[in-house]
Tab-separated table of C-alpha atoms and ligand atoms in Angstrom:
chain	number	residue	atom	x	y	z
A	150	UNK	CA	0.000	0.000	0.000
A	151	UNK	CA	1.172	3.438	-1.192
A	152	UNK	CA	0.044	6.729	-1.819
A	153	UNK	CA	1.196	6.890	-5.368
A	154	UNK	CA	-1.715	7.308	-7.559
A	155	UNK	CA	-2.866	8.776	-11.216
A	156	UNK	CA	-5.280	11.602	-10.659
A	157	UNK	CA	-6.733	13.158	-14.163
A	158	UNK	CA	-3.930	11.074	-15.958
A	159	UNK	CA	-0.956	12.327	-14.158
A	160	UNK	CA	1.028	10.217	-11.049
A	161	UNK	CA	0.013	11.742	-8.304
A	162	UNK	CA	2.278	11.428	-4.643
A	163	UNK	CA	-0.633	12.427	-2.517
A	164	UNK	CA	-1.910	15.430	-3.850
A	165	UNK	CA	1.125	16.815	-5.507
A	166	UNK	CA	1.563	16.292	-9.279
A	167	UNK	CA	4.933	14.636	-10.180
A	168	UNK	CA	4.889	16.899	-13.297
A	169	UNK	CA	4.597	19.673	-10.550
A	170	UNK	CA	7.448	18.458	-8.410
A	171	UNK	CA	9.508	18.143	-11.643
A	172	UNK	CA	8.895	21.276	-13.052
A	173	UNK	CA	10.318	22.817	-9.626
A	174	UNK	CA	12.966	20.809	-8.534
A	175	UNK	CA	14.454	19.022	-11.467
A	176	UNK	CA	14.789	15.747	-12.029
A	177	UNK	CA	16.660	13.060	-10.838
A	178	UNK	CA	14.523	13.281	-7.720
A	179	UNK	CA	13.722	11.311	-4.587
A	180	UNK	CA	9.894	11.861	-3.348
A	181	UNK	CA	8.262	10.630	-0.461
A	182	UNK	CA	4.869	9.960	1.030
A	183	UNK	CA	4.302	11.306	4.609
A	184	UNK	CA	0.961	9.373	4.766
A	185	UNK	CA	2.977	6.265	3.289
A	186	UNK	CA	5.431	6.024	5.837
A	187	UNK	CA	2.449	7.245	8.766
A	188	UNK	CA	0.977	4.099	7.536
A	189	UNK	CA	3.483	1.599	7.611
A	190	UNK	CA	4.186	2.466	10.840
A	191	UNK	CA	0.964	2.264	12.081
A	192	UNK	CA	0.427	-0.725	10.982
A	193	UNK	CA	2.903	-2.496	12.473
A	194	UNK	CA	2.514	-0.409	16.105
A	195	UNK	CA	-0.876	-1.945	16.074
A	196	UNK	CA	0.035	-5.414	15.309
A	197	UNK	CA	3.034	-5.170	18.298
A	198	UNK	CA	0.037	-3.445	20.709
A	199	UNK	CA	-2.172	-6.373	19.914
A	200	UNK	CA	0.574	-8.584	21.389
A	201	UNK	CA	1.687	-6.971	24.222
A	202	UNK	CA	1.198	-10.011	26.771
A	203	UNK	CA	3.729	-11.571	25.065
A	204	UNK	CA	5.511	-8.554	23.604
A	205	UNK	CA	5.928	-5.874	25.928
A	206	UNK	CA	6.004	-2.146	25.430
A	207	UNK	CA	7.597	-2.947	21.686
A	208	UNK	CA	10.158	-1.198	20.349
A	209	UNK	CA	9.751	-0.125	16.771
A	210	UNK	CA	13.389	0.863	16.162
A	211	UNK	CA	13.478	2.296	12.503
A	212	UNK	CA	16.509	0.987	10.606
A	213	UNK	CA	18.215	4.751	10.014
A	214	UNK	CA	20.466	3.221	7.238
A	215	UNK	CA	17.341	2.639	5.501
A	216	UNK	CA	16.585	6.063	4.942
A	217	UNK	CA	18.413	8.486	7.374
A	218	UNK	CA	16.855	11.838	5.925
A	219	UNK	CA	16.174	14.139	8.579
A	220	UNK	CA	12.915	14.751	7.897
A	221	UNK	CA	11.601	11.105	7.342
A	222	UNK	CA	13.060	10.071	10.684
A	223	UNK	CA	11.868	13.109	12.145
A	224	UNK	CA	7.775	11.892	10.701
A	225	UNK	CA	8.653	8.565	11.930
A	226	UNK	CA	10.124	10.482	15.535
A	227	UNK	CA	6.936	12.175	15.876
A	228	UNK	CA	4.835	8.851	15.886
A	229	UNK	CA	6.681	7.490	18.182
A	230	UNK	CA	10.030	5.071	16.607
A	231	UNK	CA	12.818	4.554	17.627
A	232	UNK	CA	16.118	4.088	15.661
A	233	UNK	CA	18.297	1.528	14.734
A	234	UNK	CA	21.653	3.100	14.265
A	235	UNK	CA	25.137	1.207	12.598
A	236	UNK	CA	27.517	4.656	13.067
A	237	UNK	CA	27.632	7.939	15.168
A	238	UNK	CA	26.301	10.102	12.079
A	239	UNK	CA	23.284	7.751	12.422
A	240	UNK	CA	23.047	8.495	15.727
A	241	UNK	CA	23.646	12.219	15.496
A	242	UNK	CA	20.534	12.180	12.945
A	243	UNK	CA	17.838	10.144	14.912
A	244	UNK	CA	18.712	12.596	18.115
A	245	UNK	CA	18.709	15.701	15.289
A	246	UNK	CA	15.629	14.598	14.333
A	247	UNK	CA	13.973	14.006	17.662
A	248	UNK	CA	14.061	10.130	18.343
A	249	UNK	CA	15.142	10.210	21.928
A	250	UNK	CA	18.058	8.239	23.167
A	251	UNK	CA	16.137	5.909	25.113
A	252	UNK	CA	14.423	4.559	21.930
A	253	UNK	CA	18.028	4.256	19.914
A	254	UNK	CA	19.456	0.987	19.256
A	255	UNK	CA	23.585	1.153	18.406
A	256	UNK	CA	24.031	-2.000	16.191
A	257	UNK	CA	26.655	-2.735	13.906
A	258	UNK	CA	29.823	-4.722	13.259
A	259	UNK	CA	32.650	-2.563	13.773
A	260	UNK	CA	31.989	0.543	15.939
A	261	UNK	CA	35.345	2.470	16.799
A	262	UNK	CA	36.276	3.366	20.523
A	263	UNK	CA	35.204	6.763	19.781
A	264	UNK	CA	31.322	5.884	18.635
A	265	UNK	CA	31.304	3.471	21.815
A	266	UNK	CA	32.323	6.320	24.400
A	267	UNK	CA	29.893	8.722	22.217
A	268	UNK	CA	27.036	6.209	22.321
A	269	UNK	CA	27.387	5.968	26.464
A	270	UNK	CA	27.317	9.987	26.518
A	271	UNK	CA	24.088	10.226	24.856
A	272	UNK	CA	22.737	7.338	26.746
A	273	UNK	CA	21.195	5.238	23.901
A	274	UNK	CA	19.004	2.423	25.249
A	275	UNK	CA	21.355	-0.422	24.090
A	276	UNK	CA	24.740	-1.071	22.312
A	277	UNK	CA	24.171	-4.603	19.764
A	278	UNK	CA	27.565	-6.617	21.244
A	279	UNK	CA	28.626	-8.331	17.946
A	280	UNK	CA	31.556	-10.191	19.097
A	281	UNK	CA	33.945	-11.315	21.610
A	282	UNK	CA	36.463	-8.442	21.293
A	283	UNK	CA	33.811	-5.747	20.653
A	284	UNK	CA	32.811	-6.608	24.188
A	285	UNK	CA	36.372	-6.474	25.672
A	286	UNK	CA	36.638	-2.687	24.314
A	287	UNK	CA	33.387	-1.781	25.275
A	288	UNK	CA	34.276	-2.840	28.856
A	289	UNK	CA	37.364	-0.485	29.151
A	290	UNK	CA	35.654	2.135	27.427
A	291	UNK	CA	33.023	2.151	29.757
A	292	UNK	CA	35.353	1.595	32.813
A	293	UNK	CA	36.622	4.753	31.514
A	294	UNK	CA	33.262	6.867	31.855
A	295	UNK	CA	32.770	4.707	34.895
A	296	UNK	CA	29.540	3.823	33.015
A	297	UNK	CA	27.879	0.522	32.713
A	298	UNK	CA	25.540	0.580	29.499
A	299	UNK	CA	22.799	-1.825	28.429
A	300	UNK	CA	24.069	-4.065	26.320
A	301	UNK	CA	22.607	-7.237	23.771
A	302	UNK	CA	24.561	-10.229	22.624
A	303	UNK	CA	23.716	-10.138	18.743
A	304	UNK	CA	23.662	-14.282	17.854
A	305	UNK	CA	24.141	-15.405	14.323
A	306	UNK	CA	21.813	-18.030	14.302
A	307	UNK	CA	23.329	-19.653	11.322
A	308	UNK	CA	20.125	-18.893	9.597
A	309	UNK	CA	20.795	-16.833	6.683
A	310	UNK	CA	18.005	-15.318	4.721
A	311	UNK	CA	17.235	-12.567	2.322
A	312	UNK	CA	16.692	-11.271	-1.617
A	313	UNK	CA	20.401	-11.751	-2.543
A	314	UNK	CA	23.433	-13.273	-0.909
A	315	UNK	CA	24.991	-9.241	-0.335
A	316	UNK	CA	21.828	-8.715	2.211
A	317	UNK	CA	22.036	-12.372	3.872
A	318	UNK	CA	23.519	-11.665	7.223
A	319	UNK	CA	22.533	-14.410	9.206
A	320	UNK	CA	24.650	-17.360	7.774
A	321	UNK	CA	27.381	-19.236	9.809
A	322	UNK	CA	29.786	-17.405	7.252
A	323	UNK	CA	28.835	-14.130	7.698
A	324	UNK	CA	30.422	-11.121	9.363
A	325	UNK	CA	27.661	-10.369	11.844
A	326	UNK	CA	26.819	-11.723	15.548
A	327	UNK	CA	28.575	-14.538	17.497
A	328	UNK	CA	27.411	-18.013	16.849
A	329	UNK	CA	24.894	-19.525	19.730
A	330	UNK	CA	27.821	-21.105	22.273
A	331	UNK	CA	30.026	-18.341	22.529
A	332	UNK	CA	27.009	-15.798	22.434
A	333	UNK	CA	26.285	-17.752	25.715
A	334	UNK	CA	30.015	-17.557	27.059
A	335	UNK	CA	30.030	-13.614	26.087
A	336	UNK	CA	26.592	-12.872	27.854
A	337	UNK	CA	27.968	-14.679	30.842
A	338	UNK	CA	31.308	-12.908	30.916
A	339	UNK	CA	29.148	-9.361	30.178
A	340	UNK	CA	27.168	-10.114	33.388
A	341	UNK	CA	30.427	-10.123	35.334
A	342	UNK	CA	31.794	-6.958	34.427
A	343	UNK	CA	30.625	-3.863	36.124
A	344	UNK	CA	31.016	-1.839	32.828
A	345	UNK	CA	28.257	-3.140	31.091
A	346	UNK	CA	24.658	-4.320	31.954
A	347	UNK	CA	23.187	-7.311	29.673
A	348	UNK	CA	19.571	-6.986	28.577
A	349	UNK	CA	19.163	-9.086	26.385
A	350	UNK	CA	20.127	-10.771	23.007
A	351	UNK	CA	19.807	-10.315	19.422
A	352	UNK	CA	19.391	-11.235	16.143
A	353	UNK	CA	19.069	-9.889	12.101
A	354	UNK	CA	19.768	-12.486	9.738
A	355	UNK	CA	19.128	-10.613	6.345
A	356	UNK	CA	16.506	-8.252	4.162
A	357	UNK	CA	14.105	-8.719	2.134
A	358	UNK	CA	13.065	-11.876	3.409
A	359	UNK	CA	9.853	-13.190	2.172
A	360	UNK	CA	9.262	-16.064	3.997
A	361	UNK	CA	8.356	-16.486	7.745
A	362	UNK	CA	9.992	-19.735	8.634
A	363	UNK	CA	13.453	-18.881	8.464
A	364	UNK	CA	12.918	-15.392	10.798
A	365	UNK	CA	10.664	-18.094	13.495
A	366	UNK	CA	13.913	-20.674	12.800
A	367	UNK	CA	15.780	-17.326	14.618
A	368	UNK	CA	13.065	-16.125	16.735
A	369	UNK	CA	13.124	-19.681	18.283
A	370	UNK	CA	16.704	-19.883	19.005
A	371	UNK	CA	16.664	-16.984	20.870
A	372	UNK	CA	13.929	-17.635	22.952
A	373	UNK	CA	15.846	-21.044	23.808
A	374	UNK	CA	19.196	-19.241	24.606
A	375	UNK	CA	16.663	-16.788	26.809
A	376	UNK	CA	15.649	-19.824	28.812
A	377	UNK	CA	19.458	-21.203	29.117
A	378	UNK	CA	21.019	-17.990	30.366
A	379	UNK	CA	18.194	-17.280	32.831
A	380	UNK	CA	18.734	-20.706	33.962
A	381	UNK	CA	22.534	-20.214	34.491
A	382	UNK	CA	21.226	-17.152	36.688
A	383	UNK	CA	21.579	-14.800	34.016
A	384	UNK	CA	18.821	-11.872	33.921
A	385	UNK	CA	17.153	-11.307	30.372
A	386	UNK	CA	14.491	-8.845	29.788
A	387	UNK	CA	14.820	-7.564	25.884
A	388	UNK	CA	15.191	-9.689	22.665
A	389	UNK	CA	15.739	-7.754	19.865
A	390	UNK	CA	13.874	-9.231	16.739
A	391	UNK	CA	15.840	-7.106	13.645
A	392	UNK	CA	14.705	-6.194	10.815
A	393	UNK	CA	14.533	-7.715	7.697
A	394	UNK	CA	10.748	-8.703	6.874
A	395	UNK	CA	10.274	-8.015	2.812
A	396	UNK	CA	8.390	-5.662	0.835
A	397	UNK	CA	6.650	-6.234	-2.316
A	398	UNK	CA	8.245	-5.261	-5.622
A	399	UNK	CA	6.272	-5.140	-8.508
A	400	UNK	CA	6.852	-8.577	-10.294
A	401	UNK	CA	8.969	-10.115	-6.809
A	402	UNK	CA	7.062	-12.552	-4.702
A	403	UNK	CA	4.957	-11.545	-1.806
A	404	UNK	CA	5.790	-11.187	1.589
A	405	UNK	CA	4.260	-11.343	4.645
A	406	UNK	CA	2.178	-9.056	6.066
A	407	UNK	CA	3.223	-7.050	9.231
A	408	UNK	CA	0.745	-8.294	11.089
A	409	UNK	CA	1.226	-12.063	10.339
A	410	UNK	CA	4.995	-11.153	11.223
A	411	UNK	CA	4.138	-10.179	14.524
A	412	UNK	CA	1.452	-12.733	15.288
A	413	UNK	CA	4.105	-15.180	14.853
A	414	UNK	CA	6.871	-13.318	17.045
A	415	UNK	CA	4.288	-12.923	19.966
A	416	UNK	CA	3.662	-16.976	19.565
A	417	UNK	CA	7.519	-17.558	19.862
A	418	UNK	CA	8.008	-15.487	22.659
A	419	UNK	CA	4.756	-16.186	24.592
A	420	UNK	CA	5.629	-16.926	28.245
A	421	UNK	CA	8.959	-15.278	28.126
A	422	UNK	CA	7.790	-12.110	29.438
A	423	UNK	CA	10.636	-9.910	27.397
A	424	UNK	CA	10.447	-6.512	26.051
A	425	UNK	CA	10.639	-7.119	22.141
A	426	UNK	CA	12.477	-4.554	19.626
A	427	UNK	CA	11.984	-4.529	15.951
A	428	UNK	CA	14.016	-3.067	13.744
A	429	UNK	CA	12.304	-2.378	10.550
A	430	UNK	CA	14.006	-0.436	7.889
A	431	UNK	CA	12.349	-1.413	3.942
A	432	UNK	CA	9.208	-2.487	5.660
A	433	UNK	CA	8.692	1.351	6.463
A	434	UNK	CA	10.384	3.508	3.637
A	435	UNK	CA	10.447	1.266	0.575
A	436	UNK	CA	6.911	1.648	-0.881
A	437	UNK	CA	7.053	5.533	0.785
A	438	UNK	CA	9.701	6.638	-2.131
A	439	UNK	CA	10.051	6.658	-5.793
A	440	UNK	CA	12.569	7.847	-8.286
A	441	UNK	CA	11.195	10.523	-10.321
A	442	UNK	CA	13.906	10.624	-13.467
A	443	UNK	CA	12.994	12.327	-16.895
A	444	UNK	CA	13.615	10.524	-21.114
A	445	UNK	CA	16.605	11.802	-21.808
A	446	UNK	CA	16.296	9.801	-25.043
A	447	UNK	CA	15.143	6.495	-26.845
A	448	UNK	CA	17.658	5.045	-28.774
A	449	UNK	CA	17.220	2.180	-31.060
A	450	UNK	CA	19.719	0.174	-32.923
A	451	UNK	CA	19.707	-1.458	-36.117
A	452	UNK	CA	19.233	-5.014	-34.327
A	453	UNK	CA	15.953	-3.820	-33.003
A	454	UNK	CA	17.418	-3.264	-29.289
A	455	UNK	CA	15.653	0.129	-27.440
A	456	UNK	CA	17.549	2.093	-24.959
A	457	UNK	CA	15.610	4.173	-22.523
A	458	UNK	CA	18.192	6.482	-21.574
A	459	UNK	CA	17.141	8.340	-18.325
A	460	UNK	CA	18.574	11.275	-16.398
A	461	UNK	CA	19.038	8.978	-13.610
A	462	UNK	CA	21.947	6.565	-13.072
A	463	UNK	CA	23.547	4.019	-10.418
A	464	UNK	CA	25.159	6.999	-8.784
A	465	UNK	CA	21.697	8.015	-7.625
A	466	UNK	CA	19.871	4.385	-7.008
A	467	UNK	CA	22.659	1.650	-6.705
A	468	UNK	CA	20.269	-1.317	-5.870
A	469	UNK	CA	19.993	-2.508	-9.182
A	470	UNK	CA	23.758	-2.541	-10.057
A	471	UNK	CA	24.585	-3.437	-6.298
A	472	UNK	CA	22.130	-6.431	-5.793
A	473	UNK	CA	19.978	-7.167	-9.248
A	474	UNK	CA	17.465	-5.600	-7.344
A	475	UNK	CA	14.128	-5.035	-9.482
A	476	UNK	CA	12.362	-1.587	-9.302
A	477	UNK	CA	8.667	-1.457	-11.708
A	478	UNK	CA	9.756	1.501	-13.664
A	479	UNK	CA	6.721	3.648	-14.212
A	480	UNK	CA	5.480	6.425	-16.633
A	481	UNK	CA	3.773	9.392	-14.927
A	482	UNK	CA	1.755	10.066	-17.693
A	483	UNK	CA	0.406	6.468	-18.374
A	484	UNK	CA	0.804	5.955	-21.971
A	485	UNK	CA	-1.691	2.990	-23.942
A	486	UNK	CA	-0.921	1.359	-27.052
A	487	UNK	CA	2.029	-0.864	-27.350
A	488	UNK	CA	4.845	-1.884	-25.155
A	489	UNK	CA	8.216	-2.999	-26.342
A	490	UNK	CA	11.492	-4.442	-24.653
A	491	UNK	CA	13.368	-2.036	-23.486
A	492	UNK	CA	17.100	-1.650	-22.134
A	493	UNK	CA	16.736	1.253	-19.159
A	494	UNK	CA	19.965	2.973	-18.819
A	495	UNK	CA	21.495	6.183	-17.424
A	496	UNK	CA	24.444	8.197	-18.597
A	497	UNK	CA	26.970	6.859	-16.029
A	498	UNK	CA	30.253	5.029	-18.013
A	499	UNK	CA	29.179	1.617	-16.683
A	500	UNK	CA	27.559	-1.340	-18.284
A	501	UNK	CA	26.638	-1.927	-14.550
A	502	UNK	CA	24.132	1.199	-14.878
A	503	UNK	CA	21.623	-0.288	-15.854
A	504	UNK	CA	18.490	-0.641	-14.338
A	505	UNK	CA	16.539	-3.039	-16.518
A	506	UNK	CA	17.097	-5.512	-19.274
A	507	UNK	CA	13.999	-6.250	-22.095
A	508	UNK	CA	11.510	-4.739	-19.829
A	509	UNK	CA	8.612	-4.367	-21.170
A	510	UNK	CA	7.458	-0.761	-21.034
A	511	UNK	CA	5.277	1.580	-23.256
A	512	UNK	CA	7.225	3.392	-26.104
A	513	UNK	CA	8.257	6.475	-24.331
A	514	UNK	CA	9.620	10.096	-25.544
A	515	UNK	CA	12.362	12.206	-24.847
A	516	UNK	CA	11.623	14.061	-21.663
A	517	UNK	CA	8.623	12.012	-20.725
A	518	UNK	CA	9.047	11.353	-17.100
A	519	UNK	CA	8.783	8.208	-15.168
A	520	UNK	CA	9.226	6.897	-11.779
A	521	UNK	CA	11.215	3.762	-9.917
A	522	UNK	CA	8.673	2.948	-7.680
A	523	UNK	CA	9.854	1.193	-3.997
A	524	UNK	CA	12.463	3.252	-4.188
A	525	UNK	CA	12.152	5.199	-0.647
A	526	UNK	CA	15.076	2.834	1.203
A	527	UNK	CA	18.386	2.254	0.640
A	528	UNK	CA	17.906	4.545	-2.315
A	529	UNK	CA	19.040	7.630	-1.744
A	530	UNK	CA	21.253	6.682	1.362
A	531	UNK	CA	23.785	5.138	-1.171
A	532	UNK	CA	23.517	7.821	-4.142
A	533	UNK	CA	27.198	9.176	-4.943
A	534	UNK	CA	28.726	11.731	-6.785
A	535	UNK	CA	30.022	9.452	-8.686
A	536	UNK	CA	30.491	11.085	-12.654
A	537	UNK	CA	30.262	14.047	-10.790
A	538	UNK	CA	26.950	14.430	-11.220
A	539	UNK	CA	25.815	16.588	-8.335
A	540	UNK	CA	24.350	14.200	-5.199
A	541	UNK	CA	20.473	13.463	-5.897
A	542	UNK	CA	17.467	16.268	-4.081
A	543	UNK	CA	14.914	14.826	-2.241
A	544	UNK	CA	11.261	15.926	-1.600
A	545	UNK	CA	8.699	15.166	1.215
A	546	UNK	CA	5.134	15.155	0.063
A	547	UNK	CA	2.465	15.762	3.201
A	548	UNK	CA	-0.807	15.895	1.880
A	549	UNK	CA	-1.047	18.964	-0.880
A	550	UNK	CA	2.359	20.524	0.825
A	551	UNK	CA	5.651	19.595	-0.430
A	552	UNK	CA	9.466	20.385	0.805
A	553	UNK	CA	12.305	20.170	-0.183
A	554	UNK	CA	14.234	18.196	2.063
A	555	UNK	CA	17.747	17.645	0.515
A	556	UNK	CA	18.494	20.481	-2.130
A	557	UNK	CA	20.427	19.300	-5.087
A	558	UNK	CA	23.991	20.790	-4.558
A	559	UNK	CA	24.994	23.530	-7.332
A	560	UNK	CA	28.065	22.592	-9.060
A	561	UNK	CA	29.432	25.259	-7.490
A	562	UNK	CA	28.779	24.017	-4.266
A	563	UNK	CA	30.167	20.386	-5.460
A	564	UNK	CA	33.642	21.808	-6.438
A	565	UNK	CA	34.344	24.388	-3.686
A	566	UNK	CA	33.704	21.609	-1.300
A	567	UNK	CA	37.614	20.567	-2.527
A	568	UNK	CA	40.133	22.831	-1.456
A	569	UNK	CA	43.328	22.527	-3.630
A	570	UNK	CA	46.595	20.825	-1.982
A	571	UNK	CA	48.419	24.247	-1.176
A	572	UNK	CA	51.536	23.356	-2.957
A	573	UNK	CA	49.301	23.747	-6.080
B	274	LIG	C1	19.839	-3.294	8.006
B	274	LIG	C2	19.419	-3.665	9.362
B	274	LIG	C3	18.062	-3.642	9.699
B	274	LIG	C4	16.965	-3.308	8.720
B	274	LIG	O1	16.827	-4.232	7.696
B	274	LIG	P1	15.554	-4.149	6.715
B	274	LIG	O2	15.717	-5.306	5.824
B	274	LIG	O3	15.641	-2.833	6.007
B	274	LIG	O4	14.344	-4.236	7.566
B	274	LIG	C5	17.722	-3.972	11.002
B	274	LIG	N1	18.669	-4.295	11.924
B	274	LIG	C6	19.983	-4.327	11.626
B	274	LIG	C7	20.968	-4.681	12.673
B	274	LIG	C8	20.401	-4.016	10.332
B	274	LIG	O5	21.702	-4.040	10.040
């Protein structure tokens, strides 16, 4: 469910023309649906509060990397989630943007010394423990404030799951979490120290995932380790779920709902009487963005093959070179008649950018527009300069009210952020 309609035969995002937004702004541009995002969240806030005997006060702990706009996480802020946050900047955004500390989660593989000691300071609810050493710094770090911050053991369930093997994190081979037995040991040495305070464990074994059983499979083992530790006298009061539930793509298979999600998490963890987090980051922002990218021009070769070539490129939505990702690729005026194979393209000196092989689309014009739809997370997040092609605007839609909530740098801007060497 979006908010991404036609309305007299132009794409709407809420009430605000694309053409409109185009006209003003420029194209390549992000846009985003307030009511979008209000509703994904909602949704899944009332699935957790219809669980809350065996859920807790949830935590709904956006995944920042997702989409780490100010303005999106400061929507999200305002109804209430949290943040999931993988670096300081993340951090430094969710508290910009209102999300107070005792709703942010500090996850992530390798945080320095420096993002430990600033995570204590602000007091975020919990640091993610991913490994044995991680824990041994975060001890004499904390020794060092003479703090003793809530911490979770983050197991790697050897469960891996997800839309592509670069967004599996679960499996025994991956980088993240500490496999079951020594997640055990860790929690048990963690409860010794003074420095740090376990809570709790947890888990996030990939994205897109579009199948329940292998997020229970994980669910399960953590509820199993919460029964072992308490019975070794260890306390446990939080299991943090992660993120990771799917989103439908035009033409990928369907997921889940959020609600079938959480049914299933509250049967897992019925009895346990834990505080749950989850840490959704697609579920809430992908189907609350699109692309908005104008014809540059159709060119067609003398074997027949069509090249849409579009103003946008990998620099501004990596997915599809990154992961093989599929975005339904859109027209905002809808055009009938024929469709043809097309190649979708943008100007960037890569084979890699390209968005689409022989997908069927109508036959378009130069400077028609069009939109990559599901394009709100881990869109703009990873856009580059790359080509030098100035980094990508974004726009919040509310209702009929627009902003513009990233301005598109001028290339003046873009080359005076470089200061010559001064030998030069
Ligand atoms: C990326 C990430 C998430 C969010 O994943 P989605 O697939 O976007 O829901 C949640 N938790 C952690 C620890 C992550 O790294």
């Amino acid at each position: 469910m979006h908010h991404f309609e036609p309305k007299d035969g132009v794409l709407h995002a809420e009430g605000v023309s694309l053409e409109t937004l185009a006209d003003e702004v420029g194209t390549p541009v992000y846009v985003y649906s307030t009511a979008t995002l209000k509703r994904h969240y909602g949704l899944l806030r009332a699935a957790a509060d219809a669980h809350r005997d065996a859920l807790g006060e949830a935590l709904i702990a956006f995944a920042v990397k997702a989409n780490s706009n100010l303005s999106v996480l400061a929507t999200l802020a305002r109804m209430g989630s949290g943040a999931d946050t993988v670096s300081e900047g993340e951090i430094r955004r969710a508290l910009a943007a209102g999300i107070p500390a005792e709703r942010i989660i500090f996850s992530g593989v390798g945080k320095t010394d420096v993002e430990l000691a600033f995570a204590i300071a602000v007091g975020v609810r919990q640091i993610n423990i991913e490994s044995g050493a991680e824990l041994d710094r975060l001890i004499q770090v904390a020794a060092l404030l003479d703090a003793s911050p809530a911490v979770a053991v983050r197991v790697n369930p050897n469960i891996g799951a997800g839309g592509h093997a670069k967004i599996t994190t679960g499996g025994k081979g991956d980088k993240f979490g500490v496999p079951v037995d020594e997640a055990l040991e860790l929690y048990a040495r963690a409860s010794a120290s003074p420095h740090v305070t376990p809570v709790g464990l947890a888990c996030h074994i990939g994205s897109q995932i579009t199948d329940l059983a292998p997020l229970e499979a994980a669910f399960r083992v953590l509820a199993e380790m919460t029964l072992t530790l308490r019975g070794q006298g260890c306390a446990v009061t939080r299991l943090d779920l992660g993120g990771g539930l799917g989103v439908p793509y035009a033409g990928g298979a369907a997921p889940p709902s959020p609600a079938d999600y959480v049914a299933m998490a509250a049967r897992v963890l019925a009895g346990l009487e834990v505080e749950a987090a989850f840490e959704p980051g697609r579920l809430l922002a992908a189907n609350a963005g699109v692309l908005l990218s104008q014809v540059i021009q159709v060119t067609e070769r003398s074997d027949g093959r069509r090249f849409l070539v579009l103003d946008a490129a990998m620099n501004d939505l990596m997915r599809p070179a990154l992961y093989d990702a599929f975005h339904d690729i859109v027209p905002v005026r809808p055009r009938s008649g024929a469709r043809r194979p097309h190649d979708v393209v943008g100007p960037v000196c890569e084979t890699g950018d390209t968005f689409a092989r022989d997908r069927d689309l109508p036959v378009l014009e130069a400077e028609d527009l069009v939109v990559f739809t599901g394009a709100g997370a881990y869109g703009a997040v990873m856009a580059s300069e790359y080509n030098s092609r100035p980094l990508v605007p974004e726009v919040l839609v509310d209702g009929d009210r627009w902003a513009v909530i990233r301005p598109r740098p001028t290339y003046e801007e873009m080359l005076d952020r470089e200061p010559f060497a001064d030998w030069l």
